[in-house]
CSV table of C-alpha atoms in Angstrom, one decimal:
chain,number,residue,atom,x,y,z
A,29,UNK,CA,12.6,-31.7,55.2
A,30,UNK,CA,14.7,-32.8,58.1
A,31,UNK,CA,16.0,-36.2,56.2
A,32,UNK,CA,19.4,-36.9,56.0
A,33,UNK,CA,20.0,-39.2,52.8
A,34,UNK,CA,23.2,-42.0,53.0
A,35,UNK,CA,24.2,-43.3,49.7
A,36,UNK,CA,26.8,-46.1,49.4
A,37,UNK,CA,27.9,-46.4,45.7
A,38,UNK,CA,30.1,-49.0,44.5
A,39,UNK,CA,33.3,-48.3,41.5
A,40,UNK,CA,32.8,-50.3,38.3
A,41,UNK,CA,35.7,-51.7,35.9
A,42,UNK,CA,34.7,-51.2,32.6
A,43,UNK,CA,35.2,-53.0,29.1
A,44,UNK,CA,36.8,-56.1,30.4
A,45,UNK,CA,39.3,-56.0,27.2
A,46,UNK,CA,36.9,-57.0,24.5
A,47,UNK,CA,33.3,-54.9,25.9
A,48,UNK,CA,34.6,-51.7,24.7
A,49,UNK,CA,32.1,-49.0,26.0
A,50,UNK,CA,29.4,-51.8,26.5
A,51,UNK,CA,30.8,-53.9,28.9
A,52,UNK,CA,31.4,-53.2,32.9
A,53,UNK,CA,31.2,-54.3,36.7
A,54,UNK,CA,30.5,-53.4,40.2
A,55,UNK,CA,33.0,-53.6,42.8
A,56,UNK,CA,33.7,-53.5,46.4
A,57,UNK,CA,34.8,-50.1,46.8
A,58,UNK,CA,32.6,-47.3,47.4
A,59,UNK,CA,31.8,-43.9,47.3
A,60,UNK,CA,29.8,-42.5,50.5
A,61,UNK,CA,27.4,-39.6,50.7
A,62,UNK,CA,25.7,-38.2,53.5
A,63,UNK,CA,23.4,-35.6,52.3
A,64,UNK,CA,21.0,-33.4,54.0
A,65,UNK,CA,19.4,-30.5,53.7
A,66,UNK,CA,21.5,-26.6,54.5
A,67,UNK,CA,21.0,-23.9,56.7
A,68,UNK,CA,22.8,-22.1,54.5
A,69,UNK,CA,21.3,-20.7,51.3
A,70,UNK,CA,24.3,-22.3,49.1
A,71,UNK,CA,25.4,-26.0,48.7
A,72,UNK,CA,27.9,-27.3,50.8
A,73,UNK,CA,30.7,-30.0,50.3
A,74,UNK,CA,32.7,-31.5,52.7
A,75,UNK,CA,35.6,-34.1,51.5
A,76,UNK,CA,36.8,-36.5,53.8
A,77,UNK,CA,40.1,-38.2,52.8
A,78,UNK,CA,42.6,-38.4,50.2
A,79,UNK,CA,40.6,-39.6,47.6
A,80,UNK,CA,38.4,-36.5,46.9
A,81,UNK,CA,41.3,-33.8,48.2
A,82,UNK,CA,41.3,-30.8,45.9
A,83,UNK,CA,37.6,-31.2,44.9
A,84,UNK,CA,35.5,-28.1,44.6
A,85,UNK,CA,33.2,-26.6,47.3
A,86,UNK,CA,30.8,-24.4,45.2
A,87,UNK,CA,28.6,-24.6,42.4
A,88,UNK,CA,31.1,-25.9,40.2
A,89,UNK,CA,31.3,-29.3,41.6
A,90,UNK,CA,30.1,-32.0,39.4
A,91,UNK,CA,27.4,-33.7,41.6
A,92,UNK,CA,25.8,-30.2,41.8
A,93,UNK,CA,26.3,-29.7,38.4
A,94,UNK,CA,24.3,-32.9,37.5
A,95,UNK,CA,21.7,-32.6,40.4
A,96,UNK,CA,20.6,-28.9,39.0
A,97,UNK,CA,20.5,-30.6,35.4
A,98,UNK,CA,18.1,-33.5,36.5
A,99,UNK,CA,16.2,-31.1,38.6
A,100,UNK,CA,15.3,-28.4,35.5
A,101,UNK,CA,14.6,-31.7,33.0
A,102,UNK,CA,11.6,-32.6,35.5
A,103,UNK,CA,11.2,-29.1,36.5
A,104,UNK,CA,11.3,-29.0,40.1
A,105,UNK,CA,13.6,-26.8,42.8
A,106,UNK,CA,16.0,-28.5,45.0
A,107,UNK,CA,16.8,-27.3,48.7
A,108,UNK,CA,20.4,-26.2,49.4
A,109,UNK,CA,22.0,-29.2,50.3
A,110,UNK,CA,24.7,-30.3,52.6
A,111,UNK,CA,27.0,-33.0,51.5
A,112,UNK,CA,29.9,-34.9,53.5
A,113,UNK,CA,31.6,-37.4,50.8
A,114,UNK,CA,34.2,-39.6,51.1
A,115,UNK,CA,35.6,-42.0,48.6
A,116,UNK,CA,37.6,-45.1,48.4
A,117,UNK,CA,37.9,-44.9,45.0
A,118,UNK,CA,40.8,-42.7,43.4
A,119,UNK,CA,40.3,-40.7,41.0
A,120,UNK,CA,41.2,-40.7,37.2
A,121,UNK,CA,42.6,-44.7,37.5
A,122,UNK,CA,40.0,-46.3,35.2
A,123,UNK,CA,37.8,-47.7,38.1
A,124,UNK,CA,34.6,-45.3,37.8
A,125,UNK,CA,35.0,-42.4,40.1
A,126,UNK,CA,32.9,-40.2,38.0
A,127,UNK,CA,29.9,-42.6,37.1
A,128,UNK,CA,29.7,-42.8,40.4
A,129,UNK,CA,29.5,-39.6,41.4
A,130,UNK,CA,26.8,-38.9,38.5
A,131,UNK,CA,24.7,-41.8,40.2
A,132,UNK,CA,25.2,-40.2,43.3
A,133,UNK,CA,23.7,-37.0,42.0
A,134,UNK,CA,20.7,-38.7,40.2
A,135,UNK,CA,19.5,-40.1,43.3
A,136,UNK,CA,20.3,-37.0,45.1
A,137,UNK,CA,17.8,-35.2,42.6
A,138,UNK,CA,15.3,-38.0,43.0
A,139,UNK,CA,15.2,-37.6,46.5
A,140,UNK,CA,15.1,-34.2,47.5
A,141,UNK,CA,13.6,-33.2,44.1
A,142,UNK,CA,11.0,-35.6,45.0
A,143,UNK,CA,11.1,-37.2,41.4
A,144,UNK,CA,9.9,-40.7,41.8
A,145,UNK,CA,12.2,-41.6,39.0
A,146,UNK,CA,12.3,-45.9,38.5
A,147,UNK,CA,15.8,-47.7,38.4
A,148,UNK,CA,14.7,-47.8,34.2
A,149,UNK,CA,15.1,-43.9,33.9
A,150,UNK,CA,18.3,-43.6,36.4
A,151,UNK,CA,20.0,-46.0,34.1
A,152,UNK,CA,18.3,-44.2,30.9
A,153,UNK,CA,19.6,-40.2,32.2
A,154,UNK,CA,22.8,-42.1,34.1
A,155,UNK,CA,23.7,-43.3,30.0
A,156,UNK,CA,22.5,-39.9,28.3
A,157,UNK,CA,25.1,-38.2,30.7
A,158,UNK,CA,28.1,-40.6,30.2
A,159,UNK,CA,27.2,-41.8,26.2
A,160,UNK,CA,28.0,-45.7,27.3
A,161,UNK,CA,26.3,-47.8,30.0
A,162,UNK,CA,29.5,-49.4,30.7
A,163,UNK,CA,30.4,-47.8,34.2
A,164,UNK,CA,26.6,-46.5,35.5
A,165,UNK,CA,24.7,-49.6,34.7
A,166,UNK,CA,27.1,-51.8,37.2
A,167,UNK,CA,26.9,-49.1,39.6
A,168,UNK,CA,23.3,-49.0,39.8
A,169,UNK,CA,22.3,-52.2,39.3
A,170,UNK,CA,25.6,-54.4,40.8
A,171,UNK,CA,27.3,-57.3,38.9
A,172,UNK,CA,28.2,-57.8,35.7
A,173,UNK,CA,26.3,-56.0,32.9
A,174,UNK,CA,26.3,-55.6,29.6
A,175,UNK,CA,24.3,-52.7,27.7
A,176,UNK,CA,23.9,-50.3,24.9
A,177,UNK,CA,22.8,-47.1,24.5
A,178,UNK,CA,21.6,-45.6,20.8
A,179,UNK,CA,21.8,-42.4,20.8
A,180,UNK,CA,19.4,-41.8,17.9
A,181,UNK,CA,16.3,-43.1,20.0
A,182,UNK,CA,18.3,-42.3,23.0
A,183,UNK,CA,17.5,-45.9,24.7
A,184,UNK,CA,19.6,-48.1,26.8
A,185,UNK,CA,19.3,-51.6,27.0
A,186,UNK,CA,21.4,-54.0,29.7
A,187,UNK,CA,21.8,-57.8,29.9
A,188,UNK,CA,22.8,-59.6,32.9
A,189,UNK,CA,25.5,-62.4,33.3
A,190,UNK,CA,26.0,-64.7,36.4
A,191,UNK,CA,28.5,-62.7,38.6
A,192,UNK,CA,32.1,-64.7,37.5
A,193,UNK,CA,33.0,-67.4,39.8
A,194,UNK,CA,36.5,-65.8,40.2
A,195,UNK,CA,39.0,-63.3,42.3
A,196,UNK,CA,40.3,-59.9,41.1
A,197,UNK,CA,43.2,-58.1,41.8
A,198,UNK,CA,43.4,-54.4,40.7
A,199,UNK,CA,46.8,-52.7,40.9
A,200,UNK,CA,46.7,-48.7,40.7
A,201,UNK,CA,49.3,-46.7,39.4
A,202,UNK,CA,50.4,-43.5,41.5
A,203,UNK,CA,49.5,-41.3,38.4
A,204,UNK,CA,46.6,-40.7,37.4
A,205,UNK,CA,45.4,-40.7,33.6
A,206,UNK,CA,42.7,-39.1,32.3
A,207,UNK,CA,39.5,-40.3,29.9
A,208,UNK,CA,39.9,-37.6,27.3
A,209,UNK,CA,44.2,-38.5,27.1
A,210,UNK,CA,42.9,-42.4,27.1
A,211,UNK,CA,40.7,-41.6,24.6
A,212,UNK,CA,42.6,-39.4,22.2
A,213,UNK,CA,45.2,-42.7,21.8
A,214,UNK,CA,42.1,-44.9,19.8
A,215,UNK,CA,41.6,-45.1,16.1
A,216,UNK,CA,38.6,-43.3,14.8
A,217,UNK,CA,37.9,-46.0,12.8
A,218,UNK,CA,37.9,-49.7,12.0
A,219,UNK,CA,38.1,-51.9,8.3
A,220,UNK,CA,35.4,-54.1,7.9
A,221,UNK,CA,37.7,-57.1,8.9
A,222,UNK,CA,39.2,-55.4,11.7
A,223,UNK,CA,35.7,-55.1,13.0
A,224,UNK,CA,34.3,-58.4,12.7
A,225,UNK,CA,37.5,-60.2,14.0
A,226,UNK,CA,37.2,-58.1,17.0
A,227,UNK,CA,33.1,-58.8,17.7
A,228,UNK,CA,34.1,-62.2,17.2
A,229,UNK,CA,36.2,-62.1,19.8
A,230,UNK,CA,33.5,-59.8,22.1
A,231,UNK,CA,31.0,-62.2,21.3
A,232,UNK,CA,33.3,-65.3,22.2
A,233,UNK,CA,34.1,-63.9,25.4
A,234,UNK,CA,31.0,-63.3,26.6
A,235,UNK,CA,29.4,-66.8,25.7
A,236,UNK,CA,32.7,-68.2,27.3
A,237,UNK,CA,31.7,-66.1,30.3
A,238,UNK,CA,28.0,-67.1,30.8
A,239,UNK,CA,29.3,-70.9,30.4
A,240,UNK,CA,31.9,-69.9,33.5
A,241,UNK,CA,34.6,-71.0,31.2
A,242,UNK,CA,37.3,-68.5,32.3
A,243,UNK,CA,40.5,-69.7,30.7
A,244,UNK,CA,38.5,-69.5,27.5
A,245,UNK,CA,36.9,-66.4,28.6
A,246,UNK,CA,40.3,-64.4,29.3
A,247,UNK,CA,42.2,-65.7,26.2
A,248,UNK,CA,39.9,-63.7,24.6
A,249,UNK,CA,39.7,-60.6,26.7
A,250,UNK,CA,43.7,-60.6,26.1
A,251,UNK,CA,43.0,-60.3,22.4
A,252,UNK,CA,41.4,-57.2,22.6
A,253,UNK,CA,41.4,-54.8,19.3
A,254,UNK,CA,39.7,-52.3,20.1
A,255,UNK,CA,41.3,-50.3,22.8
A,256,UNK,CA,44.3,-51.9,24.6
A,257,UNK,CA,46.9,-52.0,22.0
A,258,UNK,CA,46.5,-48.6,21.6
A,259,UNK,CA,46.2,-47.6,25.1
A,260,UNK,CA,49.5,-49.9,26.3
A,261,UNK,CA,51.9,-47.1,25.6
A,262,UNK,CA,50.0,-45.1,28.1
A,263,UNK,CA,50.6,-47.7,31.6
A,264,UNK,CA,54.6,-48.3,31.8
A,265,UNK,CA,53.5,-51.4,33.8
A,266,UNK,CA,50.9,-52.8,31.9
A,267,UNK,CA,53.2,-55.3,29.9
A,268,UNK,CA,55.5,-56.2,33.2
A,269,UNK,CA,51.7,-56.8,35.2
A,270,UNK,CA,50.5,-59.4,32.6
A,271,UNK,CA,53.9,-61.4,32.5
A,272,UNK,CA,54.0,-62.1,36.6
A,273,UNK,CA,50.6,-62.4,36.4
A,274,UNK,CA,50.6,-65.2,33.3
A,275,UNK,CA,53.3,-67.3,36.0
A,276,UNK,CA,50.4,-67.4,38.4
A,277,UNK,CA,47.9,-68.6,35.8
A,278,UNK,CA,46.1,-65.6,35.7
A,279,UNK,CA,42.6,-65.6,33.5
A,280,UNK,CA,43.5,-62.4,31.9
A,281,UNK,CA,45.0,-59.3,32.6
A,282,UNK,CA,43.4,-56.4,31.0
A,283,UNK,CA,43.3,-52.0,31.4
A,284,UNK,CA,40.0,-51.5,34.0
A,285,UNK,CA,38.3,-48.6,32.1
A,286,UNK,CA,40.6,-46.2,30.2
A,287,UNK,CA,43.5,-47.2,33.0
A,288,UNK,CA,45.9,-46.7,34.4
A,289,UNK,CA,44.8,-49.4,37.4
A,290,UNK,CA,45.3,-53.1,35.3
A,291,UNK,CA,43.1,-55.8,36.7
A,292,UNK,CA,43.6,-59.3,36.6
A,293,UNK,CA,41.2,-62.0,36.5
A,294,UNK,CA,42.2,-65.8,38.8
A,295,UNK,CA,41.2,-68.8,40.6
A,296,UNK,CA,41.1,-67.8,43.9
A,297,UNK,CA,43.4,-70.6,45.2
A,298,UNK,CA,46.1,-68.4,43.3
A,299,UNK,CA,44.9,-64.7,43.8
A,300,UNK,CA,46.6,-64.1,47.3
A,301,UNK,CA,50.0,-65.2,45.8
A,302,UNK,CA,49.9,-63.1,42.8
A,303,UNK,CA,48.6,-60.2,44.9
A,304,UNK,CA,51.6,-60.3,47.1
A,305,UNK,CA,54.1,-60.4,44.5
A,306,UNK,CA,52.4,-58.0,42.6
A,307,UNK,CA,52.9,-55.8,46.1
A,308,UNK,CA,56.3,-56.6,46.0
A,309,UNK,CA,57.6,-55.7,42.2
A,310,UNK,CA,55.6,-52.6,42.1
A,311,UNK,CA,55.8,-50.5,45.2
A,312,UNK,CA,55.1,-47.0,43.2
A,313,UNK,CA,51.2,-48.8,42.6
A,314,UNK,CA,48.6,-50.3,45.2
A,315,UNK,CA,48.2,-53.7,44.4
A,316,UNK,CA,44.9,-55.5,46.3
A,317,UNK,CA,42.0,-57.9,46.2
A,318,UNK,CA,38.8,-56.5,45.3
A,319,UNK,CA,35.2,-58.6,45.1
A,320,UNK,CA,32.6,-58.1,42.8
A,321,UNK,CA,29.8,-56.1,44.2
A,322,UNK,CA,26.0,-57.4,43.1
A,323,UNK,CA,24.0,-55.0,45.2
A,324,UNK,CA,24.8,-51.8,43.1
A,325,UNK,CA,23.6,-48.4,44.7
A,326,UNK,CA,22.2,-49.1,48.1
A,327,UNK,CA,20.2,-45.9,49.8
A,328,UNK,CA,18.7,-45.2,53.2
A,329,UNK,CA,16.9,-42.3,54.3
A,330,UNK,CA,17.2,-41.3,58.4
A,331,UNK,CA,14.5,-39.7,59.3
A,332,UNK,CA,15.2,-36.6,62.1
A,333,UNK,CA,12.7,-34.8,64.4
A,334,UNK,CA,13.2,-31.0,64.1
């Protein structure tokens, strides 16, 4: 097979405050992969820029790792592959680096493994690989999604809402922080009032959201109780972030994933202002405007005469 395979994948912010786990959305920034198949008789990897420095080359990286996985499930043989990746998304900031490098190696199976799998079963093995559709369901499909995956029947199911009429600024801390720290800061469990005071709020939210009502919309995504109050402690500037950004009338500033990049949610008559002072007051992070991505994975195939 002389086919080179080009795979543009787009990050994802996750949880949105209140969508803990359930709860995420595509954005403009991308992961690249130009895959074809090797002379040699191993894999190959070859990282291009700073965002996937100090990856592995051999059979330990991650998109091999899952590739081989997908391939023994459906029980066919993948050709050594060659793949040159580059990434605009940084790693370990909350903004879905690693869903989207498990997409990338589903449809790196599919294709070279010759699979036929539907968009249905890359979400379905996509969510049995991550336990929670909130970062791979964007990045497949695009936009805002919503889903849940049971993992007694071992079924996701996604919802769609209208792509939100609004900017979004993300800034991104020079440090990066990762899932299983994040993780380890959350309660293992809720009281029954805790619980429904805080779907109440989910479900607010996302009614306010399909309505385009975002001032309504981000006053609840600021009263989050399921992860950001314990997850503060972890992003110095969180509380500093949501203070300039509340002077610019800011929707909502919440944690994108398990941080530490905080994202913000405005009109877009205000988003280049808060942006640039955002730039300003915190010179250690990347502060920038970011658009919501609705296409999700997008795939070509080149064909080459040998």
């Amino acid at each position: 097979m002389g086919d080179r395979l080009y795979l543009k994948i787009p990050a994802s912010t996750a949880n949105l405050g209140v969508g803990f786990d359930s709860i995420g959305m595509a954005l403009n920034k991308f992961l690249y992969l130009d895959v074809k198949v090797s002379e040699s008789n191993v894999w190959t990897f070859n990282h291009i820029g700073p965002n996937v420095e100090g990856l592995p080359t051999d059979n330990s990286h991650y998109i091999y790792q899952v590739a081989q996985k997908v391939a023994r499930k459906y029980n066919v043989r993948l050709p050594n592959l060659e793949i040159e990746m580059r990434s605009e998304i940084p790693l370990a900031r909350g903004l879905g680096s690693s869903a989207s490098a498990l997409v990338g190696a589903l449809y790196i199976a599919n294709y070279f493994g010759d699979i036929e799998l539907s968009k249905y079963e890359l979400l379905q093995l996509a969510t049995e690989f991550e336990g929670h559709p909130d970062n791979v369901a964007p990045t497949i499909y695009g936009g805002l999604v919503l889903g849940y995956y049971n993992p007694d029947t071992k079924v996701t199911n996604v919802s769609y809402i209208d792509t939100p009429k609004v900017d979004i600024i993300i800034t991104i801390p020079s440090y990066e922080l990762k899932t299983t720290d994040s993780r380890n800061a959350l309660p293992d469990t809720f009281s029954h009032k805790k619980a429904v005071q805080n779907s109440a709020i989910s479900n607010t939210m996302i009614s306010a959201l399909i309505q385009h009502n975002y001032e309504l919309a981000g006053k609840m995504m600021e009263q989050d109780g399921f992860h950001e109050p314990y997850r503060q402690h972890l992003i110095p500037e969180f509380q500093s972030i949501k203070e300039i950004a509340k002077q610019y009338q800011a929707y909502a500033t919440v944690i994108s994933g398990a941080g530490p990049t905080v994202l913000n949610l405005i009109a877009p008559e205000r988003s280049g202002e808060l942006v640039r002072e955002l730039k300003h007051e915190f010179e250690s992070c990347r502060s920038e405007l970011v658009t919501i991505n609705e296409s999700g994975v997008e795939s070509k195939v080149l064909y080459q005469h040998l």
